[in-house]
PDB file of C-alpha atoms in Angstrom:
ATOM      1  CA  MET A   1     -15.979  -1.387  19.487  1.00  0.00           C
ATOM      2  CA  ILE A   2     -15.987  -0.472  15.772  1.00  0.00           C
ATOM      3  CA  ILE A   3     -12.220  -0.873  15.514  1.00  0.00           C
ATOM      4  CA  THR A   4     -12.341  -4.155  17.430  1.00  0.00           C
ATOM      5  CA  GLY A   5     -14.984  -5.497  15.075  1.00  0.00           C
ATOM      6  CA  PHE A   6     -13.025  -4.422  12.017  1.00  0.00           C
ATOM      7  CA  LEU A   7      -9.838  -6.042  13.269  1.00  0.00           C
ATOM      8  CA  ALA A   8     -11.777  -9.201  14.070  1.00  0.00           C
ATOM      9  CA  VAL A   9     -13.022  -9.398  10.461  1.00  0.00           C
ATOM     10  CA  LEU A  10      -9.514  -8.768   9.177  1.00  0.00           C
ATOM     11  CA  GLY A  11      -8.232 -11.471  11.519  1.00  0.00           C
ATOM     12  CA  VAL A  12     -10.711 -14.026  10.160  1.00  0.00           C
ATOM     13  CA  MET A  13      -9.787 -13.163   6.588  1.00  0.00           C
ATOM     14  CA  THR A  14      -6.113 -13.534   7.429  1.00  0.00           C
ATOM     15  CA  ILE A  15      -6.670 -16.940   9.056  1.00  0.00           C
ATOM     16  CA  LEU A  16      -8.456 -18.114   5.898  1.00  0.00           C
ATOM     17  CA  TYR A  17      -5.500 -16.875   3.810  1.00  0.00           C
ATOM     18  CA  ILE A  18      -2.920 -18.600   6.042  1.00  0.00           C
ATOM     19  CA  THR A  19      -4.947 -21.827   6.004  1.00  0.00           C
ATOM     20  CA  LYS A  20      -5.152 -21.887   2.208  1.00  0.00           C
ATOM     21  CA  LEU A  21      -1.450 -21.036   1.881  1.00  0.00           C
ATOM     22  CA  GLY A  22      -0.532 -23.737   4.390  1.00  0.00           C
ATOM     23  CA  GLN A  23      -2.584 -26.327   2.507  1.00  0.00           C
ATOM     24  CA  SER A  24      -0.918 -25.345  -0.757  1.00  0.00           C
ATOM     25  CA  LEU A  25       2.580 -25.572   0.730  1.00  0.00           C
ATOM     26  CA  TYR A  26       1.760 -28.933   2.307  1.00  0.00           C
ATOM     27  CA  HIS A  27       0.713 -30.458  -1.018  1.00  0.00           C
ATOM     28  CA  TYR A  28       3.225 -28.681  -3.267  1.00  0.00           C
ATOM     29  CA  PHE A  29       6.263 -27.981  -1.082  1.00  0.00           C
ATOM     30  CA  GLU A  30       9.105 -26.619  -3.242  1.00  0.00           C
ATOM     31  CA  GLY A  31      11.691 -25.989  -0.533  1.00  0.00           C
ATOM     32  CA  LEU A  32      12.621 -23.201   1.859  1.00  0.00           C
ATOM     33  CA  PRO A  33      13.220 -19.678   0.559  1.00  0.00           C
ATOM     34  CA  SER A  34      16.802 -18.569  -0.076  1.00  0.00           C
ATOM     35  CA  VAL A  35      18.495 -15.811   1.910  1.00  0.00           C
ATOM     36  CA  HIS A  36      18.143 -13.583  -1.175  1.00  0.00           C
ATOM     37  CA  MET A  37      14.356 -14.111  -1.131  1.00  0.00           C
ATOM     38  CA  LEU A  38      14.208 -13.154   2.560  1.00  0.00           C
ATOM     39  CA  VAL A  39      16.253 -10.013   1.879  1.00  0.00           C
ATOM     40  CA  ILE A  40      13.850  -8.958  -0.860  1.00  0.00           C
ATOM     41  CA  GLY A  41      10.946  -9.316   1.576  1.00  0.00           C
ATOM     42  CA  PHE A  42      12.725  -7.353   4.313  1.00  0.00           C
ATOM     43  CA  VAL A  43      13.844  -4.447   2.097  1.00  0.00           C
ATOM     44  CA  THR A  44      10.629  -4.000   0.099  1.00  0.00           C
ATOM     45  CA  ASP A  45       8.284  -4.270   3.101  1.00  0.00           C
ATOM     46  CA  PHE A  46      10.432  -1.943   5.203  1.00  0.00           C
ATOM     47  CA  PHE A  47       9.994   0.780   2.602  1.00  0.00           C
ATOM     48  CA  ASP A  48       6.352  -0.220   2.136  1.00  0.00           C
ATOM     49  CA  SER A  49       5.834   0.625   5.812  1.00  0.00           C
ATOM     50  CA  LEU A  50       7.158   4.113   5.081  1.00  0.00           C
ATOM     51  CA  GLY A  51       4.460   4.568   2.439  1.00  0.00           C
ATOM     52  CA  ILE A  52       6.653   3.985  -0.638  1.00  0.00           C
ATOM     53  CA  GLY A  53       4.933   0.770  -1.692  1.00  0.00           C
ATOM     54  CA  SER A  54       6.351  -2.712  -2.209  1.00  0.00           C
ATOM     55  CA  PHE A  55       4.933  -4.013  -5.491  1.00  0.00           C
ATOM     56  CA  ALA A  56       6.968  -1.947  -7.967  1.00  0.00           C
ATOM     57  CA  PRO A  57      10.322  -2.537  -6.211  1.00  0.00           C
ATOM     58  CA  THR A  58       9.565  -6.257  -5.836  1.00  0.00           C
ATOM     59  CA  ALA A  59       8.561  -6.661  -9.483  1.00  0.00           C
ATOM     60  CA  SER A  60      11.704  -4.814 -10.623  1.00  0.00           C
ATOM     61  CA  TRP A  61      13.888  -6.971  -8.369  1.00  0.00           C
ATOM     62  CA  TYR A  62      12.329 -10.177  -9.682  1.00  0.00           C
ATOM     63  CA  ARG A  63      12.661  -9.126 -13.304  1.00  0.00           C
ATOM     64  CA  HIS A  64      16.269  -7.995 -12.886  1.00  0.00           C
ATOM     65  CA  THR A  65      17.325 -11.233 -11.197  1.00  0.00           C
ATOM     66  CA  LYS A  66      14.977 -13.488 -13.205  1.00  0.00           C
ATOM     67  CA  MET A  67      14.106 -15.118  -9.904  1.00  0.00           C
ATOM     68  CA  VAL A  68      10.387 -15.472 -10.698  1.00  0.00           C
ATOM     69  CA  ASN A  69       8.702 -16.147 -14.044  1.00  0.00           C
ATOM     70  CA  ASP A  70       7.026 -12.964 -15.302  1.00  0.00           C
ATOM     71  CA  ARG A  71       3.675 -14.740 -15.614  1.00  0.00           C
ATOM     72  CA  ILE A  72       3.422 -15.437 -11.883  1.00  0.00           C
ATOM     73  CA  ILE A  73       5.049 -12.267 -10.504  1.00  0.00           C
ATOM     74  CA  PRO A  74       1.675 -10.595  -9.687  1.00  0.00           C
ATOM     75  CA  GLY A  75       0.433 -13.644  -7.764  1.00  0.00           C
ATOM     76  CA  THR A  76       3.754 -14.104  -5.994  1.00  0.00           C
ATOM     77  CA  MET A  77       3.791 -10.493  -4.809  1.00  0.00           C
ATOM     78  CA  LEU A  78       0.177 -10.536  -3.645  1.00  0.00           C
ATOM     79  CA  VAL A  79       0.522 -13.810  -1.765  1.00  0.00           C
ATOM     80  CA  GLY A  80       3.902 -12.894  -0.309  1.00  0.00           C
ATOM     81  CA  HIS A  81       3.172  -9.320   0.765  1.00  0.00           C
ATOM     82  CA  THR A  82      -0.245 -10.057   2.297  1.00  0.00           C
ATOM     83  CA  LEU A  83       0.994 -11.026   5.778  1.00  0.00           C
ATOM     84  CA  PRO A  84       3.363  -8.032   6.114  1.00  0.00           C
ATOM     85  CA  VAL A  85       0.607  -5.634   4.995  1.00  0.00           C
ATOM     86  CA  VAL A  86      -1.906  -7.162   7.410  1.00  0.00           C
ATOM     87  CA  THR A  87       0.725  -6.823  10.158  1.00  0.00           C
ATOM     88  CA  MET A  88       1.129  -3.149   9.231  1.00  0.00           C
ATOM     89  CA  ALA A  89      -2.611  -2.641   9.429  1.00  0.00           C
ATOM     90  CA  PHE A  90      -2.887  -4.201  12.891  1.00  0.00           C
ATOM     91  CA  ILE A  91       0.064  -2.176  14.207  1.00  0.00           C
ATOM     92  CA  PHE A  92      -0.941   1.224  12.806  1.00  0.00           C
ATOM     93  CA  ILE A  93      -4.678   0.900  13.451  1.00  0.00           C
ATOM     94  CA  GLN A  94      -3.989   0.236  17.117  1.00  0.00           C
ATOM     95  CA  ARG A  95      -1.043   2.603  17.507  1.00  0.00           C
ATOM     96  CA  VAL A  96      -2.231   5.682  15.550  1.00  0.00           C
ATOM     97  CA  GLU A  97      -5.383   7.408  16.741  1.00  0.00           C
ATOM     98  CA  VAL A  98      -7.967   7.855  13.988  1.00  0.00           C
ATOM     99  CA  ASP A  99     -11.713   8.403  14.270  1.00  0.00           C
ATOM    100  CA  PRO A 100     -13.250   4.901  13.931  1.00  0.00           C
ATOM    101  CA  LEU A 101     -15.992   5.944  11.504  1.00  0.00           C
ATOM    102  CA  THR A 102     -13.577   7.839   9.266  1.00  0.00           C
ATOM    103  CA  LEU A 103     -11.179   4.892   9.273  1.00  0.00           C
ATOM    104  CA  VAL A 104     -13.757   2.205   8.548  1.00  0.00           C
ATOM    105  CA  PHE A 105     -15.715   4.211   5.955  1.00  0.00           C
ATOM    106  CA  MET A 106     -12.566   5.059   3.999  1.00  0.00           C
ATOM    107  CA  ILE A 107     -11.276   1.481   4.131  1.00  0.00           C
ATOM    108  CA  LEU A 108     -14.623   0.022   3.013  1.00  0.00           C
ATOM    109  CA  ALA A 109     -14.828   2.642   0.242  1.00  0.00           C
ATOM    110  CA  ALA A 110     -11.427   1.551  -1.092  1.00  0.00           C
ATOM    111  CA  ALA A 111     -12.443  -2.098  -0.946  1.00  0.00           C
ATOM    112  CA  LEU A 112     -15.720  -1.366  -2.731  1.00  0.00           C
ATOM    113  CA  GLY A 113     -13.899   0.716  -5.327  1.00  0.00           C
ATOM    114  CA  ALA A 114     -11.443  -2.090  -6.029  1.00  0.00           C
ATOM    115  CA  HIS A 115     -14.211  -4.653  -6.552  1.00  0.00           C
ATOM    116  CA  VAL A 116     -16.990  -2.597  -8.139  1.00  0.00           C
ATOM    117  CA  GLY A 117     -15.334   0.562  -9.355  1.00  0.00           C
ATOM    118  CA  ALA A 118     -12.964  -1.290 -11.653  1.00  0.00           C
ATOM    119  CA  ASP A 119     -15.793  -1.459 -14.183  1.00  0.00           C
ATOM    120  CA  ILE A 120     -16.098   2.330 -14.025  1.00  0.00           C
ATOM    121  CA  VAL A 121     -12.439   3.060 -14.677  1.00  0.00           C
ATOM    122  CA  SER A 122     -11.858   0.215 -17.132  1.00  0.00           C
ATOM    123  CA  GLY A 123     -12.857   2.486 -20.019  1.00  0.00           C
ATOM    124  CA  LEU A 124     -10.425   5.224 -19.005  1.00  0.00           C
ATOM    125  CA  SER A 125      -7.121   5.669 -20.754  1.00  0.00           C
ATOM    126  CA  GLU A 126      -4.304   4.505 -18.480  1.00  0.00           C
ATOM    127  CA  THR A 127      -2.075   7.250 -19.866  1.00  0.00           C
ATOM    128  CA  LYS A 128      -4.605   9.971 -19.015  1.00  0.00           C
ATOM    129  CA  VAL A 129      -5.024   8.601 -15.491  1.00  0.00           C
ATOM    130  CA  GLN A 130      -1.255   8.561 -15.000  1.00  0.00           C
ATOM    131  CA  PHE A 131      -0.882  12.126 -16.257  1.00  0.00           C
ATOM    132  CA  GLY A 132      -3.780  13.355 -14.118  1.00  0.00           C
ATOM    133  CA  MET A 133      -2.615  11.642 -10.945  1.00  0.00           C
ATOM    134  CA  GLY A 134       1.011  12.616 -11.583  1.00  0.00           C
ATOM    135  CA  PHE A 135       0.252  16.333 -11.874  1.00  0.00           C
ATOM    136  CA  ALA A 136      -2.209  16.192  -8.940  1.00  0.00           C
ATOM    137  CA  LEU A 137       0.464  14.659  -6.720  1.00  0.00           C
ATOM    138  CA  ILE A 138       3.038  17.265  -7.813  1.00  0.00           C
ATOM    139  CA  ILE A 139       0.633  20.072  -6.865  1.00  0.00           C
ATOM    140  CA  THR A 140      -0.005  18.396  -3.491  1.00  0.00           C
ATOM    141  CA  ALA A 141       3.738  18.045  -2.852  1.00  0.00           C
ATOM    142  CA  ILE A 142       4.234  21.764  -3.639  1.00  0.00           C
ATOM    143  CA  ILE A 143       1.412  22.716  -1.251  1.00  0.00           C
ATOM    144  CA  MET A 144       2.998  20.565   1.457  1.00  0.00           C
ATOM    145  CA  ILE A 145       6.434  22.116   0.900  1.00  0.00           C
ATOM    146  CA  LEU A 146       4.974  25.628   1.193  1.00  0.00           C
ATOM    147  CA  GLY A 147       3.367  24.610   4.477  1.00  0.00           C
ATOM    148  CA  THR A 148       6.532  23.247   6.119  1.00  0.00           C
ATOM    149  CA  ASP A 149       8.183  25.019   9.047  1.00  0.00           C
ATOM    150  CA  ALA A 150      11.100  25.997   6.814  1.00  0.00           C
ATOM    151  CA  ILE A 151       8.921  28.015   4.416  1.00  0.00           C
ATOM    152  CA  GLN A 152       5.565  28.686   6.131  1.00  0.00           C
ATOM    153  CA  ALA A 153       4.042  30.173   2.982  1.00  0.00           C
ATOM    154  CA  MET A 154       0.798  28.297   3.563  1.00  0.00           C
ATOM    155  CA  PRO A 155      -0.994  26.730   6.529  1.00  0.00           C
ATOM    156  CA  ALA A 156       0.560  23.427   7.514  1.00  0.00           C
ATOM    157  CA  SER A 157      -1.431  20.214   7.571  1.00  0.00           C
ATOM    158  CA  GLY A 158      -4.195  19.926  10.119  1.00  0.00           C
ATOM    159  CA  ASP A 159      -4.194  17.862  13.271  1.00  0.00           C
ATOM    160  CA  MET A 160      -7.643  16.317  12.899  1.00  0.00           C
ATOM    161  CA  ILE A 161      -7.955  12.575  13.471  1.00  0.00           C
ATOM    162  CA  GLY A 162     -11.397  12.318  11.926  1.00  0.00           C
ATOM    163  CA  LEU A 163     -13.791  13.882   9.450  1.00  0.00           C
ATOM    164  CA  ASP A 164     -17.505  14.578   9.276  1.00  0.00           C
ATOM    165  CA  GLY A 165     -20.034  16.186   6.981  1.00  0.00           C
ATOM    166  CA  ALA A 166     -18.866  17.183   3.524  1.00  0.00           C
ATOM    167  CA  LYS A 167     -15.219  16.374   4.225  1.00  0.00           C
ATOM    168  CA  LEU A 168     -16.079  12.806   5.191  1.00  0.00           C
ATOM    169  CA  ILE A 169     -18.098  12.427   1.979  1.00  0.00           C
ATOM    170  CA  VAL A 170     -15.140  13.713  -0.058  1.00  0.00           C
ATOM    171  CA  ALA A 171     -12.804  11.304   1.768  1.00  0.00           C
ATOM    172  CA  VAL A 172     -15.071   8.317   1.164  1.00  0.00           C
ATOM    173  CA  VAL A 173     -15.628   9.131  -2.510  1.00  0.00           C
ATOM    174  CA  GLY A 174     -11.916   9.863  -2.948  1.00  0.00           C
ATOM    175  CA  ASN A 175     -10.842   6.538  -1.461  1.00  0.00           C
ATOM    176  CA  PHE A 176     -13.463   4.748  -3.567  1.00  0.00           C
ATOM    177  CA  VAL A 177     -11.872   6.261  -6.680  1.00  0.00           C
ATOM    178  CA  LEU A 178      -8.385   5.338  -5.454  1.00  0.00           C
ATOM    179  CA  GLY A 179      -9.520   1.774  -4.845  1.00  0.00           C
ATOM    180  CA  ALA A 180     -10.946   1.622  -8.348  1.00  0.00           C
ATOM    181  CA  LEU A 181      -7.752   3.052  -9.866  1.00  0.00           C
ATOM    182  CA  MET A 182      -5.783   0.163  -8.369  1.00  0.00           C
ATOM    183  CA  SER A 183      -7.100  -1.901 -11.271  1.00  0.00           C
ATOM    184  CA  LEU A 184      -5.033   0.358 -13.559  1.00  0.00           C
ATOM    185  CA  GLY A 185      -1.936  -0.167 -11.461  1.00  0.00           C
ATOM    186  CA  VAL A 186      -2.169   3.171  -9.628  1.00  0.00           C
ATOM    187  CA  GLY A 187      -0.894   2.607  -6.082  1.00  0.00           C
ATOM    188  CA  LEU A 188      -3.124   3.745  -3.237  1.00  0.00           C
ATOM    189  CA  TYR A 189      -0.491   4.862  -0.721  1.00  0.00           C
ATOM    190  CA  ALA A 190       0.747   8.214  -2.044  1.00  0.00           C
ATOM    191  CA  PRO A 191      -2.649   9.476  -3.327  1.00  0.00           C
ATOM    192  CA  CYS A 192      -4.226   8.520   0.000  1.00  0.00           C
ATOM    193  CA  MET A 193      -1.537  10.493   1.836  1.00  0.00           C
ATOM    194  CA  ALA A 194      -2.304  13.478  -0.366  1.00  0.00           C
ATOM    195  CA  LEU A 195      -6.063  13.130   0.191  1.00  0.00           C
ATOM    196  CA  VAL A 196      -5.688  12.987   3.970  1.00  0.00           C
ATOM    197  CA  TYR A 197      -3.350  15.978   3.952  1.00  0.00           C
ATOM    198  CA  LEU A 198      -5.595  18.167   1.769  1.00  0.00           C
ATOM    199  CA  LEU A 199      -8.618  17.410   3.984  1.00  0.00           C
ATOM    200  CA  GLY A 200      -6.775  18.773   6.987  1.00  0.00           C
ATOM    201  CA  MET A 201      -6.027  15.527   8.815  1.00  0.00           C
ATOM    202  CA  ASP A 202      -2.800  14.646  10.567  1.00  0.00           C
ATOM    203  CA  GLN A 203      -0.322  13.068   8.105  1.00  0.00           C
ATOM    204  CA  LEU A 204       0.220  10.076  10.367  1.00  0.00           C
ATOM    205  CA  ALA A 205      -3.501   9.298  10.124  1.00  0.00           C
ATOM    206  CA  ALA A 206      -2.940   8.245   6.512  1.00  0.00           C
ATOM    207  CA  PHE A 207      -0.935   5.172   7.567  1.00  0.00           C
ATOM    208  CA  PRO A 208      -3.726   3.126   9.226  1.00  0.00           C
ATOM    209  CA  ILE A 209      -6.172   4.227   6.492  1.00  0.00           C
ATOM    210  CA  MET A 210      -4.020   3.277   3.515  1.00  0.00           C
ATOM    211  CA  MET A 211      -2.631   0.104   5.068  1.00  0.00           C
ATOM    212  CA  GLY A 212      -6.027  -0.968   6.333  1.00  0.00           C
ATOM    213  CA  SER A 213      -7.444  -0.429   2.850  1.00  0.00           C
ATOM    214  CA  CYS A 214      -4.861  -2.720   1.239  1.00  0.00           C
ATOM    215  CA  ALA A 215      -4.950  -5.271   4.068  1.00  0.00           C
ATOM    216  CA  PHE A 216      -8.708  -5.650   3.615  1.00  0.00           C
ATOM    217  CA  LEU A 217      -8.247  -6.474  -0.085  1.00  0.00           C
ATOM    218  CA  MET A 218      -5.144  -8.648  -0.150  1.00  0.00           C
ATOM    219  CA  PRO A 219      -6.134 -11.860   1.740  1.00  0.00           C
ATOM    220  CA  ILE A 220      -9.103 -12.506  -0.545  1.00  0.00           C
ATOM    221  CA  GLY A 221      -7.116 -11.712  -3.675  1.00  0.00           C
ATOM    222  CA  SER A 222      -4.299 -13.967  -2.510  1.00  0.00           C
ATOM    223  CA  ILE A 223      -6.626 -16.920  -1.989  1.00  0.00           C
ATOM    224  CA  LYS A 224      -7.583 -16.747  -5.674  1.00  0.00           C
ATOM    225  CA  PHE A 225      -3.936 -16.966  -6.783  1.00  0.00           C
ATOM    226  CA  ILE A 226      -3.253 -19.762  -4.272  1.00  0.00           C
ATOM    227  CA  LYS A 227      -6.245 -21.727  -5.567  1.00  0.00           C
ATOM    228  CA  HIS A 228      -4.918 -21.583  -9.128  1.00  0.00           C
ATOM    229  CA  GLY A 229      -1.279 -22.146  -8.117  1.00  0.00           C
ATOM    230  CA  ALA A 230      -0.307 -18.937  -9.917  1.00  0.00           C
ATOM    231  CA  PHE A 231       2.562 -18.007  -7.619  1.00  0.00           C
ATOM    232  CA  ASP A 232       6.118 -19.036  -6.732  1.00  0.00           C
ATOM    233  CA  SER A 233       5.819 -20.572  -3.273  1.00  0.00           C
ATOM    234  CA  ARG A 234       9.479 -20.157  -2.241  1.00  0.00           C
ATOM    235  CA  ALA A 235       9.613 -16.511  -3.286  1.00  0.00           C
ATOM    236  CA  ALA A 236       6.234 -15.740  -1.682  1.00  0.00           C
ATOM    237  CA  VAL A 237       7.220 -17.320   1.636  1.00  0.00           C
ATOM    238  CA  GLY A 238      10.488 -15.363   1.439  1.00  0.00           C
ATOM    239  CA  LEU A 239       8.543 -12.130   1.129  1.00  0.00           C
ATOM    240  CA  ALA A 240       6.356 -13.009   4.112  1.00  0.00           C
ATOM    241  CA  LEU A 241       9.121 -14.212   6.424  1.00  0.00           C
ATOM    242  CA  GLY A 242      11.444 -11.344   5.534  1.00  0.00           C
ATOM    243  CA  GLY A 243       8.696  -8.731   5.457  1.00  0.00           C
ATOM    244  CA  VAL A 244       6.978  -9.169   8.831  1.00  0.00           C
ATOM    245  CA  PRO A 245      10.046  -8.281  11.006  1.00  0.00           C
ATOM    246  CA  ALA A 246      10.814  -5.369   8.663  1.00  0.00           C
ATOM    247  CA  VAL A 247       7.302  -4.020   9.238  1.00  0.00           C
ATOM    248  CA  VAL A 248       7.683  -4.165  13.011  1.00  0.00           C
ATOM    249  CA  ILE A 249      10.989  -2.297  12.848  1.00  0.00           C
ATOM    250  CA  ALA A 250       9.703   0.330  10.404  1.00  0.00           C
ATOM    251  CA  ALA A 251       6.496   0.917  12.390  1.00  0.00           C
ATOM    252  CA  THR A 252       8.557   1.780  15.460  1.00  0.00           C
ATOM    253  CA  PHE A 253      10.732   4.069  13.347  1.00  0.00           C
ATOM    254  CA  ILE A 254       7.755   5.974  11.924  1.00  0.00           C
ATOM    255  CA  SER A 255       5.992   6.365  15.290  1.00  0.00           C
ATOM    256  CA  GLU A 256       9.045   8.062  16.778  1.00  0.00           C
ATOM    257  CA  LEU A 257       9.619  10.507  13.901  1.00  0.00           C
ATOM    258  CA  PRO A 258       9.130  14.242  14.628  1.00  0.00           C
ATOM    259  CA  MET A 259       6.218  15.601  12.594  1.00  0.00           C
ATOM    260  CA  GLU A 260       8.451  17.845  10.434  1.00  0.00           C
ATOM    261  CA  ILE A 261      10.582  14.879   9.387  1.00  0.00           C
ATOM    262  CA  LEU A 262       7.449  12.842   8.706  1.00  0.00           C
ATOM    263  CA  THR A 263       6.156  15.699   6.533  1.00  0.00           C
ATOM    264  CA  TRP A 264       9.280  15.648   4.381  1.00  0.00           C
ATOM    265  CA  LEU A 265       9.093  11.863   4.180  1.00  0.00           C
ATOM    266  CA  VAL A 266       5.544  12.098   2.862  1.00  0.00           C
ATOM    267  CA  ILE A 267       6.591  14.827   0.404  1.00  0.00           C
ATOM    268  CA  GLY A 268       9.331  12.549  -0.858  1.00  0.00           C
ATOM    269  CA  VAL A 269       6.975   9.604  -1.315  1.00  0.00           C
ATOM    270  CA  ILE A 270       4.382  11.692  -3.147  1.00  0.00           C
ATOM    271  CA  SER A 271       7.023  13.329  -5.398  1.00  0.00           C
ATOM    272  CA  TYR A 272       8.580   9.964  -6.232  1.00  0.00           C
ATOM    273  CA  THR A 273       5.189   8.475  -7.090  1.00  0.00           C
ATOM    274  CA  ALA A 274       4.308  11.498  -9.252  1.00  0.00           C
ATOM    275  CA  PHE A 275       7.567  11.113 -11.173  1.00  0.00           C
ATOM    276  CA  LYS A 276       6.916   7.411 -11.742  1.00  0.00           C
ATOM    277  CA  MET A 277       3.373   8.077 -13.024  1.00  0.00           C
ATOM    278  CA  LEU A 278       4.438  10.824 -15.406  1.00  0.00           C
ATOM    279  CA  ARG A 279       7.356   8.789 -16.690  1.00  0.00           C
ATOM    280  CA  ALA A 280       5.081   5.782 -17.287  1.00  0.00           C
ATOM    281  CA  ALA A 281       2.640   8.012 -19.183  1.00  0.00           C
ATOM    282  CA  LEU A 282       5.264   9.381 -21.574  1.00  0.00           C
ATOM    283  CA  PRO A 283       6.291   7.411 -24.673  1.00  0.00           C
ATOM    284  CA  LYS A 284       9.128   5.000 -23.926  1.00  0.00           C
ATOM    285  CA  GLU A 285      11.238   6.484 -26.740  1.00  0.00           C
ATOM    286  CA  SER A 286      11.377   9.723 -24.708  1.00  0.00           C
ATOM    287  CA  PHE A 287      13.912   8.102 -22.382  1.00  0.00           C
TER     288      PHE A 287
END
């Protein structure tokens, strides 16, 4: 019942987003997306479904090809990736078993952190946050490697699908912080994977939590960009149309992965994100 209610709310938010986007396209139709735009949506959302994230690759792609004006890249990505991310959330929330209270509390905490917690982290140095998160993710990746079947130097991840007591409090507070850090450009996916792992939950449980967290935020944020026309409609539609089928394919791929392979996939995502954060924190002249 809790999951059904949550999905119903997400469905209503998505309908509002689609309605606003449809109205915008009706009044300011700029043409159909190119094949290149569809390819960008397919590739970036496929890897987003694996937990790698879509915003950084999309922004890099746009800047390299000069397809979208830099000023409207953020709005274009948010509007375009919303439908694929919502699709991910619906698929993983229904396909992956997670305790309803743990799922909903962590998702709401991330949403609250993104809206309210931004004021808390706005005074923090972005460089310090990047260094801190980068090193934290490296430590988590090392712990995960030591717990793999190949090494077995530490206990592997747990198989819990839910949390209670102190662990649930830590999870909620942790996801609140991660939601707040999104205002500094820190992606939620990899840190959420690390949080779930360290609390002893099944790695696969991170997917509905992290995707549900982002899906809950994106429709409302997209409506703001649509209202102000701060997005490239052709590129955004290309992301959506190319991204949704990619999500369906990737979700099937992930669900059929053996747990050991999934573990190494998560380790790779966390390590890659840690490298990106540490590199961003270092002076540009260092490279």
